[in-house]
Amino acid sequence: MPGTARRRPAQYPGAPVLPHTPKRMPPRSPPAPARPLALAAAALLYMAVVTMASSPLHGNGLNLLLCPASGLALALLLMGGPHMATSVLVGSLLTQAASGTPPDRAIIEALAATASASLGAWLLRRQPDFEAQCATFAGCRRLFALGCCVGGGASALAGSTGLLLTGQIGAADWTPHALRWWMGDALGIVLVTPLILSWQRQLQRSATQYRIPEGTLAYVLTFLAGLAIFSDWHAHALDPVANAYWMFLFITWAGVRLGMFGTVGLLCMIALQALWGTSHRMGFFARDLDGSQGFGYWSYMMILALVGMSLAAYMAERRHQKAALRVAAIAFECQEGLLITDERSVILQANQSFLRTSGYALHEVLGRTPHFVLAPPDAAPEPMPPAPVDFAPAHNLQRREWHRRKSGELFPVWITLSPVRNHHARITHYVLTLTDITDLRQQEEQRRQMEQAHREALVQEVHHRIKNNLQGVMGMLRTLDQKHPRLHGPINQVIGQVHSIAVIHGLQGSTTADRVRLSDLICAIAGGIESLWNTPIHVDTPHWWKACYVVPAEAVPVALVLNELILNAVKHGGKAQQDVRIRLHDGLQADSVQITISNPGRWPEFAAESHGGLGLVAALMPRNGAQLARAQMGEWAVLHLELCSPVIHLESSDASRHA
């Protein structure tokens, strides 16, 4: 659609950036060729209008004061497209031939009429927001400027110049002839074109039938007043009040109540009555022909048409604005809270949803800034920004806040703050949308609790199964030791390995004490894997190492994660090269610990999570307080496991907290 902005699709993080190729708008398809029957009907209609308009006034020269055929020709080209120019040309030639006009004069007048309508239609259709009904103020203004002034003026200049060159008129008559020609075309376009263009739209409106009695009364009263003003149909006592300016009252009535179609129809009736009185030299314009060659009549009708059509267009736009305001008022009273503020964030309006949510009355909200609904920073369940929240940003803003109701209750809110700018790009208002997300937070908390419960149940189930199986294996080994004393040494060695596996999984260590030191857990796991796989594993713990422990709830998952990571390093390069290294050091964040596991080898091209046993690691990784990253450092494959609160706690910070 013309004037509609085309938006590019948003680019998401990580999405490939494709080269932008500008798209060309498809050209407008030309109008379908008019059918021969339609062209013939348009030509006959044009001939009938020209004949009826010129016959009663023939010989008086008044056909140049009002040329309805010009308005009909412009309307035909606007409705039917450029192909209708053929009908206008043929109809004009046939009419001139039937009236006995000389061929050269007939051709000039026919070409001038066709050129006037074609030029006016082309200029009007070039406007980006052109609408065929001319029912808006902008449409009327363009009809006056482009159709009447430019199109009618071009026709008058071309036609009068052609008649001058062919000897039909003299040089002294060229200026008054061109002026009279333009006056007739302009008045015909003003009166006839909008009447034809708006009649179909008016008849389709459902409200038209309710205005028929009022419209009939307006037309009857106007007709009676026209008889009294523009003819001698009244007593001489009414001569002082038989003034043409009374028609402005009826035109105002029509413009306010009857719309564009009713107003233009009333104008056409007044124009015919006034033209009839002018031609018969009676009524208000009885001396106009002798005094000003009909200029008084023409200027009166042009002014009356300007006033009536402008008023009708203005009232139509007002009705559309009222309808838009009703829709906006309905949208304003939506489920979400809405505040409208000025450029200084002073509240101008608040909807009922905001008043119900906050508990305030309207008079308690107006004139204040939205800061009064913010919860105090020390009372909010979540940290609040230390600086005052800006409710007058330069761009759209979205954030989550804690608000306080009038009763003192705190509740979470998602706000959207949108500035409103005028045509000078200056911010004049702000629209603040507030959504109570208490239910959403409760649902999110319930979902997290359910996930935590399922995860804990899974860890406990794995813990019990592994523990029971290992205890059964150790029981069978002790029975075998009693039956075969000679195998006492090897069996004890196997029992020790099984015990190390139990430590790897955090089973024995988690049952002996609530606190499991991270360094002890790593050393026990590394020692068990080293003995089982006969692979040296070097654990580097600095002498200044800060003591930390794994919280009981995360002990088993962390042990399982460490076992899988170290075992993965042994299987993929460590056993072959007999070298696996583990280093404990400070993490990237404060109060965090980083465990670096490296082995000779290279990471495969596919994702690390699908390599070896790292799929189980991804499932058992704590959701908060643990991050895993891989890197390739030369010929060494390196894994970085960073742990922080709430997975681990530093004993020093814990002791200082208790102190």
XYZ file of C-alpha atoms in Angstrom:
659
model
C 0.000 0.000 0.000
C 1.269 3.505 -0.634
C 2.571 5.167 2.502
C 2.891 1.904 4.418
C 6.328 1.363 5.980
C 7.946 -2.001 5.287
C 9.770 -3.358 8.340
C 12.792 -5.601 8.113
C 12.715 -8.805 10.178
C 14.540 -8.563 13.511
C 17.993 -10.197 13.770
C 18.333 -12.456 16.798
C 21.654 -12.983 18.586
C 23.615 -15.676 16.844
C 21.550 -15.567 13.677
C 23.527 -15.261 10.434
C 23.430 -11.803 8.940
C 22.233 -12.058 5.378
C 23.019 -9.394 2.791
C 20.111 -7.047 2.427
C 18.773 -6.708 -1.064
C 16.373 -3.810 -1.478
C 13.013 -4.945 -2.767
C 11.358 -3.013 -5.513
C 7.726 -2.199 -5.096
C 5.616 -3.878 -7.780
C 4.364 -1.375 -10.333
C 0.728 -0.419 -10.258
C -1.266 -2.510 -12.645
C -2.942 -0.375 -15.294
C -6.741 -0.171 -15.227
C -8.526 -2.802 -17.238
C -9.614 -1.600 -20.667
C -13.148 -0.291 -20.658
C -15.721 -2.342 -22.501
C -17.127 -0.953 -25.742
C -20.628 -0.868 -24.217
C -19.384 1.220 -21.284
C -17.564 3.582 -23.643
C -20.688 3.996 -25.751
C -22.875 4.597 -22.688
C -20.438 7.204 -21.375
C -20.405 8.976 -24.759
C -24.226 9.068 -24.885
C -24.411 10.362 -21.315
C -21.902 13.099 -22.135
C -23.919 14.094 -25.220
C -27.147 14.257 -23.205
C -25.610 16.457 -20.493
C -24.057 18.848 -23.031
C -27.322 19.108 -24.956
C -29.485 19.717 -21.878
C -27.056 22.276 -20.472
C -26.654 24.312 -23.667
C -30.099 24.193 -25.286
C -32.093 26.323 -22.831
C -29.353 28.943 -22.719
C -28.398 28.975 -26.375
C -28.007 32.477 -27.656
C -27.545 34.057 -24.238
C -23.916 33.045 -23.810
C -24.721 31.569 -20.418
C -23.577 28.082 -21.330
C -20.045 29.327 -20.610
C -20.979 30.253 -17.023
C -21.864 26.678 -16.080
C -20.534 23.689 -18.035
C -21.680 20.516 -16.237
C -20.153 18.459 -19.044
C -16.675 19.384 -17.750
C -17.492 17.971 -14.313
C -19.010 14.847 -15.886
C -15.922 14.285 -18.049
C -13.578 14.537 -15.022
C -15.771 12.166 -13.008
C -15.828 9.623 -15.863
C -12.027 9.613 -16.113
C -11.621 9.333 -12.339
C -14.034 6.392 -12.109
C -13.316 4.599 -15.384
C -9.683 5.428 -16.046
C -7.947 7.135 -18.995
C -9.879 5.013 -21.500
C -12.943 7.167 -20.833
C -11.216 10.046 -22.622
C -12.332 8.398 -25.872
C -15.982 8.666 -24.805
C -15.556 12.329 -23.912
C -13.921 13.086 -27.255
C -16.494 11.195 -29.312
C -19.436 12.569 -27.348
C -18.224 16.127 -27.725
C -17.654 15.756 -31.490
C -21.088 14.222 -32.044
C -22.779 16.939 -29.989
C -20.992 19.699 -31.884
C -21.847 18.069 -35.212
C -25.512 17.727 -34.252
C -25.727 21.400 -33.302
C -24.252 22.524 -36.619
C -20.945 23.772 -35.230
C -18.196 24.269 -37.846
C -15.815 21.310 -37.979
C -12.697 23.233 -36.969
C -14.450 24.782 -33.963
C -15.977 21.419 -32.999
C -12.580 19.719 -33.071
C -10.951 22.454 -30.973
C -13.680 22.403 -28.323
C -13.728 18.589 -28.192
C -9.939 18.379 -27.808
C -9.976 21.092 -25.149
C -12.675 19.312 -23.113
C -10.829 16.000 -23.367
C -7.479 17.567 -22.428
C -9.027 19.354 -19.427
C -10.536 16.148 -18.010
C -7.421 14.072 -18.738
C -5.063 16.584 -17.136
C -7.236 17.014 -14.046
C -7.681 13.254 -13.575
C -3.962 12.619 -14.033
C -3.008 15.270 -11.482
C -5.526 13.999 -8.927
C -4.517 10.357 -9.312
C -0.858 11.236 -8.768
C -1.590 12.261 -5.175
C -0.373 9.564 -2.722
C -3.554 9.596 -0.592
C -6.033 10.157 -3.412
C -9.567 8.985 -2.708
C -12.159 9.054 -5.450
C -15.083 10.331 -3.344
C -13.450 13.736 -2.594
C -15.218 13.543 0.780
C -12.328 14.903 2.831
C -11.075 18.437 3.229
C -7.842 17.557 1.453
C -9.820 15.971 -1.401
C -11.920 19.114 -1.836
C -8.846 21.327 -1.752
C -7.156 19.264 -4.450
C -10.304 19.221 -6.567
C -10.415 23.030 -6.458
C -6.697 23.462 -7.094
C -5.921 20.707 -9.598
C -9.273 20.036 -11.245
C -10.717 23.546 -11.449
C -7.697 25.834 -11.591
C -5.148 23.721 -13.467
C -7.367 21.453 -15.569
C -10.043 24.057 -16.326
C -7.440 26.776 -16.899
C -5.474 24.625 -19.330
C -8.655 23.841 -21.264
C -9.637 27.514 -21.463
C -6.193 28.605 -22.632
C -5.884 25.839 -25.220
C -9.427 26.194 -26.549
C -9.407 30.012 -26.767
C -5.975 29.992 -28.371
C -7.148 27.446 -30.949
C -10.212 29.540 -31.782
C -7.997 32.609 -32.094
C -5.596 30.878 -34.486
C -8.438 29.575 -36.659
C -10.104 32.979 -36.817
C -13.182 32.012 -34.792
C -12.623 34.874 -32.332
C -10.697 38.114 -32.509
C -7.633 39.065 -30.534
C -9.650 41.531 -28.424
C -12.113 38.783 -27.493
C -9.447 36.242 -26.515
C -9.101 37.304 -22.857
C -12.824 37.553 -21.969
C -13.532 34.359 -23.914
C -10.804 32.421 -22.083
C -11.988 33.798 -18.748
C -15.619 32.855 -19.427
C -14.517 29.404 -20.615
C -12.498 28.826 -17.451
C -15.340 30.085 -15.244
C -17.811 27.642 -16.815
C -15.441 24.662 -16.566
C -14.475 25.477 -12.980
C -18.060 25.822 -11.783
C -19.094 22.651 -13.630
C -16.242 20.684 -12.051
C -16.985 22.008 -8.554
C -20.684 21.128 -8.728
C -20.919 18.008 -10.875
C -17.722 16.017 -10.189
C -18.195 15.527 -6.407
C -21.923 14.887 -6.944
C -21.184 11.939 -9.256
C -18.265 10.631 -7.216
C -20.084 10.667 -3.876
C -23.532 9.410 -4.795
C -22.663 5.691 -4.702
C -20.887 5.949 -1.361
C -23.774 7.931 0.117
C -26.378 5.393 -0.983
C -24.355 2.539 0.542
C -24.308 4.130 3.982
C -26.830 2.668 6.377
C -27.469 6.077 7.971
C -28.734 7.563 4.695
C -32.286 6.296 5.086
C -32.619 8.036 8.452
C -31.689 11.386 6.846
C -34.207 11.184 3.975
C -37.010 13.132 5.763
C -34.593 15.804 6.946
C -32.964 16.027 3.501
C -36.361 16.297 1.814
C -37.335 19.150 4.121
C -34.052 20.960 3.456
C -34.460 20.630 -0.306
C -38.094 21.801 -0.276
C -37.345 24.847 1.850
C -34.294 25.680 -0.286
C -36.331 25.357 -3.470
C -39.037 27.671 -2.133
C -36.433 30.177 -0.981
C -34.782 29.961 -4.423
C -38.060 30.777 -6.107
C -38.414 33.847 -3.912
C -34.793 34.968 -4.315
C -33.895 34.170 -7.919
C -37.267 34.835 -9.609
C -40.243 37.173 -9.256
C -42.297 34.558 -7.450
C -42.991 36.644 -4.337
C -44.819 39.741 -3.226
C -43.089 43.091 -3.513
C -43.221 43.373 0.262
C -40.605 40.603 0.422
C -38.107 42.421 -1.813
C -35.963 43.647 1.132
C -35.477 40.093 2.440
C -35.187 38.302 -0.927
C -31.408 38.183 -0.611
C -29.202 35.452 -2.039
C -27.107 35.272 1.109
C -29.941 33.495 2.908
C -28.827 30.431 0.968
C -25.784 30.184 3.216
C -28.128 29.072 6.011
C -29.447 26.158 3.957
C -25.957 25.209 2.763
C -24.733 25.246 6.368
C -27.646 22.990 7.331
C -26.778 20.588 4.524
C -23.039 20.640 5.254
C -23.582 19.778 8.919
C -26.340 17.201 8.552
C -26.532 15.825 4.996
C -22.909 15.106 4.105
C -21.046 15.769 0.880
C -23.625 14.229 -1.472
C -26.557 16.122 0.024
C -24.624 19.381 0.108
C -23.453 19.184 -3.505
C -26.942 18.196 -4.673
C -28.381 21.248 -2.934
C -25.686 23.411 -4.533
C -26.620 22.102 -7.986
C -30.266 22.942 -7.384
C -29.392 26.459 -6.243
C -27.065 26.923 -9.232
C -29.797 25.952 -11.699
C -32.346 28.219 -10.034
C -29.919 31.149 -9.963
C -28.848 30.521 -13.570
C -32.467 30.419 -14.714
C -33.211 33.721 -13.005
C -30.033 35.262 -14.430
C -30.886 34.161 -17.989
C -34.413 35.623 -17.695
C -33.109 38.771 -15.971
C -35.190 38.469 -12.849
C -34.567 37.921 -9.193
C -31.389 38.660 -7.299
C -29.120 38.420 -10.393
C -31.530 40.237 -12.775
C -28.921 42.859 -13.743
C -25.839 40.630 -13.518
C -25.552 39.930 -17.258
C -25.701 43.587 -18.176
C -23.474 44.757 -15.344
C -20.698 42.108 -15.057
C -21.357 39.538 -17.814
C -22.468 36.983 -15.236
C -19.425 37.282 -12.985
C -21.614 38.030 -9.959
C -23.549 34.792 -10.404
C -20.370 32.783 -10.957
C -18.501 34.226 -7.965
C -21.564 33.730 -5.744
C -21.871 30.070 -6.663
C -18.131 29.435 -6.302
C -18.082 30.982 -2.823
C -21.236 29.108 -1.836
C -19.730 25.847 -3.116
C -16.453 26.438 -1.283
C -18.267 27.088 1.976
C -20.696 24.182 1.680
C -18.221 21.537 0.505
C -15.561 22.599 3.013
C -18.082 22.428 5.841
C -19.330 19.022 4.703
C -15.770 17.691 4.460
C -14.888 19.144 7.857
C -17.917 17.560 9.514
C -17.114 14.208 7.868
C -13.593 14.327 9.269
C -14.968 15.264 12.683
C -17.238 12.232 12.592
C -14.297 10.003 11.704
C -12.261 11.535 14.513
C -15.066 10.938 16.989
C -15.288 7.318 15.887
C -11.522 6.966 16.286
C -11.728 8.560 19.739
C -14.446 6.107 20.763
C -12.249 3.217 19.680
C -9.293 4.748 21.529
C -11.412 5.176 24.656
C -12.454 1.522 24.508
C -8.830 0.469 24.046
C -7.769 2.736 26.930
C -10.024 0.861 29.331
C -8.233 -2.449 28.793
C -7.122 -5.128 31.253
C -3.710 -3.546 31.761
C -3.093 -0.410 33.768
C -2.468 2.686 31.650
C -1.134 6.089 32.608
C -0.808 9.087 30.295
C 1.651 11.753 31.421
C 2.991 14.981 29.995
C 6.619 15.569 29.022
C 7.504 16.129 32.716
C 5.966 12.771 33.771
C 2.970 14.436 35.442
C -0.009 12.078 35.228
C -2.838 13.429 33.071
C -5.093 10.358 32.863
C -5.351 6.885 34.394
C -7.647 4.042 33.402
C -9.847 1.993 35.710
C -7.567 -1.041 35.590
C -4.711 0.947 37.122
C -7.004 2.410 39.768
C -8.298 -1.049 40.735
C -4.802 -2.517 40.862
C -3.228 0.309 42.862
C -6.219 1.022 45.095
C -6.047 4.778 44.514
C -8.852 7.070 43.384
C -8.531 9.152 40.237
C -8.162 12.456 42.097
C -5.327 10.943 44.153
C -3.376 10.072 40.983
C -3.831 13.059 38.686
C -1.139 15.698 38.929
C 1.449 13.380 40.490
C 4.369 11.519 38.946
C 4.431 7.699 38.808
C 7.204 7.575 41.446
C 4.644 7.447 44.257
C 3.668 3.860 43.377
C 7.246 2.539 43.594
C 8.065 0.304 46.541
C 10.848 1.569 48.851
C 14.211 0.001 47.918
C 14.685 -1.492 51.394
C 11.184 -3.023 51.401
C 11.224 -4.622 47.934
C 11.774 -8.415 47.887
C 14.287 -7.901 45.081
C 17.017 -5.239 44.805
C 15.869 -1.931 43.368
C 17.997 0.489 41.330
C 19.857 2.819 43.689
C 19.089 5.886 41.557
C 15.540 7.223 41.057
C 13.753 5.444 38.224
C 13.472 7.608 35.119
C 9.862 7.935 33.958
C 10.764 10.327 31.112
C 13.130 8.406 28.824
C 13.948 9.393 25.269
C 13.116 5.944 23.870
C 10.804 3.034 24.576
C 11.602 1.321 27.869
C 10.582 -2.003 29.410
C 11.503 -3.266 32.861
C 10.246 -5.071 35.963
C 9.570 -3.146 39.153
C 8.041 -3.590 42.588
C 5.077 -1.309 43.274
C 3.130 -0.606 46.420
C -0.636 -0.442 46.613
C -2.446 2.142 48.683
C -2.920 -0.520 51.357
C 0.860 -0.992 51.569
C 0.941 -4.375 49.814
C 3.876 -4.912 47.470
C 3.409 -6.552 44.078
C 5.616 -7.074 40.988
C 4.829 -5.098 37.839
C 6.077 -5.214 34.260
C 6.027 -1.687 32.828
C 6.318 -0.404 29.272
C 7.080 3.282 28.853
C 6.570 4.808 25.382
C 7.193 8.465 24.478
C 4.763 10.232 22.128
C 6.257 12.779 19.720
C 4.693 15.529 17.654
C 5.443 16.311 14.013
C 8.544 18.216 15.145
C 9.917 15.008 16.798
C 9.508 16.617 20.230
C 8.232 14.485 23.099
C 4.853 15.746 24.280
C 3.443 12.824 26.289
C 4.300 9.417 27.713
C 2.166 6.283 27.748
C 2.915 4.005 30.707
C 1.564 0.437 30.653
C 1.617 -1.533 33.927
C 0.927 -5.282 34.105
C 0.558 -7.059 37.439
C 2.732 -10.183 37.155
C 2.034 -11.616 40.605
C 0.375 -14.711 39.157
C 3.196 -15.160 36.661
C 5.793 -15.023 39.436
C 3.841 -17.547 41.492
C 3.593 -19.889 38.518
C 7.314 -19.482 37.834
C 8.133 -20.217 41.462
C 5.918 -23.304 41.437
C 7.590 -24.492 38.249
C 11.024 -24.050 39.790
C 9.977 -25.904 42.910
C 8.624 -28.784 40.825
C 11.842 -28.949 38.795
C 13.897 -28.920 41.976
C 11.755 -31.661 43.497
C 12.104 -33.837 40.383
C 15.849 -33.255 40.275
C 16.290 -34.078 43.948
C 14.195 -37.219 43.536
C 16.350 -38.266 40.570
C 19.594 -37.657 42.477
C 18.319 -39.508 45.520
C 17.203 -42.449 43.405
C 20.606 -42.641 41.696
C 22.297 -42.312 45.100
C 20.350 -45.155 46.650
C 20.734 -47.516 43.704
C 24.490 -47.004 43.374
C 24.968 -47.230 47.136
C 22.965 -50.465 47.409
C 24.774 -52.022 44.461
C 28.203 -51.083 45.797
C 27.343 -52.360 49.255
C 26.198 -55.642 47.718
C 29.451 -55.930 45.728
C 31.572 -55.221 48.831
C 29.550 -57.777 50.818
C 30.188 -60.451 48.194
C 33.913 -59.620 48.160
C 34.134 -59.987 51.944
C 32.385 -63.367 51.766
C 34.823 -64.435 49.086
C 37.701 -63.253 51.292
C 36.522 -65.518 54.116
C 36.336 -68.552 51.819
C 39.717 -67.926 50.160
C 42.211 -66.590 52.679
C 44.996 -66.840 50.120
C 43.318 -64.076 48.078
C 43.117 -61.754 51.030
C 45.461 -59.179 49.492
C 43.902 -58.902 46.023
C 40.379 -58.945 47.432
C 41.177 -56.141 49.812
C 42.614 -54.216 46.896
C 39.378 -54.670 44.970
C 37.349 -53.683 47.998
C 39.424 -50.527 48.236
C 38.730 -49.754 44.584
C 35.014 -50.240 45.098
C 35.186 -48.013 48.126
C 36.922 -45.387 46.009
C 34.102 -45.621 43.472
C 31.655 -45.013 46.318
C 33.623 -41.914 47.259
C 33.591 -40.797 43.584
C 29.826 -40.767 43.673
C 29.820 -38.947 47.002
C 27.974 -41.713 48.782
C 30.348 -42.550 51.639
C 31.544 -38.976 52.095
C 28.026 -37.448 52.174
C 26.870 -39.870 54.864
C 29.838 -39.358 57.197
C 29.557 -35.572 57.413
C 27.306 -32.802 56.246
C 30.193 -30.860 54.782
C 32.312 -32.267 51.953
C 35.489 -30.358 51.225
C 35.868 -29.748 47.520
C 39.619 -30.482 47.524
C 39.148 -33.752 49.448
C 36.386 -34.826 47.113
C 38.519 -34.148 44.034
C 41.520 -35.966 45.485
C 39.397 -39.000 46.446
C 37.761 -39.181 43.044
C 41.092 -38.719 41.243
C 42.716 -41.394 43.421
C 39.971 -43.910 42.716
C 40.108 -43.359 38.954
C 43.901 -43.437 39.021
C 43.916 -46.861 40.711
C 41.162 -48.285 38.561
C 42.547 -47.106 35.213
C 46.228 -47.250 36.077
C 46.684 -43.680 34.864
C 48.606 -41.019 36.799
C 46.427 -38.049 37.724
C 48.168 -35.003 39.149
C 46.055 -32.766 41.395
C 47.540 -29.304 41.923
C 46.205 -27.607 45.042
C 48.062 -24.370 45.953
C 49.275 -23.951 49.514
C 47.227 -20.804 49.832
C 44.120 -22.593 48.726
C 41.003 -21.260 50.393
C 38.984 -23.993 52.055
C 35.488 -24.456 50.693
C 32.819 -27.092 50.991
C 30.015 -28.361 48.812
C 26.519 -27.854 50.175
C 24.792 -31.172 51.093
C 22.064 -30.760 48.493
C 24.645 -30.502 45.681
C 27.250 -32.988 46.929
C 26.095 -36.004 44.915
C 25.536 -34.112 41.614
C 28.930 -32.392 41.903
C 30.631 -35.718 42.640
C 28.980 -37.324 39.632
C 29.954 -34.375 37.414
C 33.587 -34.489 38.576
C 33.741 -38.260 38.057
C 32.457 -37.963 34.494
C 34.800 -35.088 33.619
C 37.944 -36.774 34.997
C 36.991 -40.143 33.530
C 36.373 -38.475 30.157
C 39.884 -36.929 30.291
C 41.399 -40.373 31.050
C 39.568 -42.132 28.249
C 40.265 -39.512 25.549
C 44.004 -39.011 25.639
C 44.993 -39.233 29.281
C 45.451 -43.010 29.467
C 47.291 -43.167 26.146
C 49.729 -40.425 27.151
C 49.687 -41.348 30.875
C 49.096 -37.753 31.842
C 45.988 -36.094 33.322
C 46.224 -32.842 35.240
C 43.776 -31.218 37.623
C 44.327 -27.722 38.971
C 42.314 -25.787 41.536
C 42.475 -22.002 41.426
C 40.372 -18.886 41.907
C 37.458 -18.375 39.564
C 36.655 -15.429 37.345
C 34.093 -14.104 39.829
C 34.508 -13.207 43.474
C 34.057 -16.124 45.937
C 34.168 -18.673 43.101
C 36.450 -21.653 42.448
C 37.585 -22.944 39.075
C 38.629 -26.554 38.454
C 40.751 -27.052 35.320
C 40.959 -30.599 33.918
C 43.376 -31.072 31.012
C 44.620 -34.034 29.025
C 46.701 -34.491 25.854
C 44.477 -34.532 22.802
C 42.111 -32.393 20.779
C 38.421 -31.730 21.046
C 36.326 -33.277 18.290
C 34.527 -31.061 15.787
C 31.075 -31.914 17.110
C 29.604 -30.446 20.315
C 31.306 -31.286 23.577
C 28.030 -32.159 25.241
C 27.583 -35.149 22.951
C 31.160 -36.381 23.457
C 31.801 -39.267 25.821
C 29.854 -38.992 29.055
C 29.309 -35.253 28.943
C 25.618 -35.730 28.140
C 25.090 -36.928 31.730
C 27.095 -33.920 32.923
C 24.680 -31.549 31.207
C 21.739 -33.260 32.926
C 23.333 -33.207 36.397
C 24.863 -29.721 36.272
C 23.347 -27.447 38.947
C 21.098 -24.823 37.423
C 22.674 -21.992 39.416
C 26.256 -21.572 40.581
C 27.993 -23.828 38.044
C 29.405 -23.119 34.594
C 31.280 -25.425 32.245
C 33.476 -24.320 29.354
C 35.977 -26.087 27.100
C 39.065 -24.789 25.312
C 41.941 -26.027 23.161
C 45.383 -24.935 24.360
C 47.894 -26.246 21.863
C 47.911 -30.046 22.093
C 45.917 -30.080 25.348
C 42.132 -30.407 25.633
C 41.042 -28.316 28.618
C 37.776 -28.181 30.601
C 36.983 -25.333 33.027
C 34.396 -26.030 35.732
C 33.600 -22.918 37.767
C 31.621 -23.294 41.002
C 30.233 -20.554 43.198
C 27.378 -19.932 45.587
C 24.917 -21.594 46.121
C 26.815 -24.766 45.085
C 29.820 -24.085 47.320
C 30.542 -21.877 50.299
C 33.898 -20.554 51.437
C 34.630 -21.541 55.006
C 36.232 -18.162 55.689
C 33.206 -16.190 54.516
C 30.908 -18.561 56.375
C 32.923 -18.190 59.562
C 32.980 -14.434 59.303
C 29.258 -14.448 58.709
C 28.643 -16.490 61.832
C 31.041 -14.265 63.753
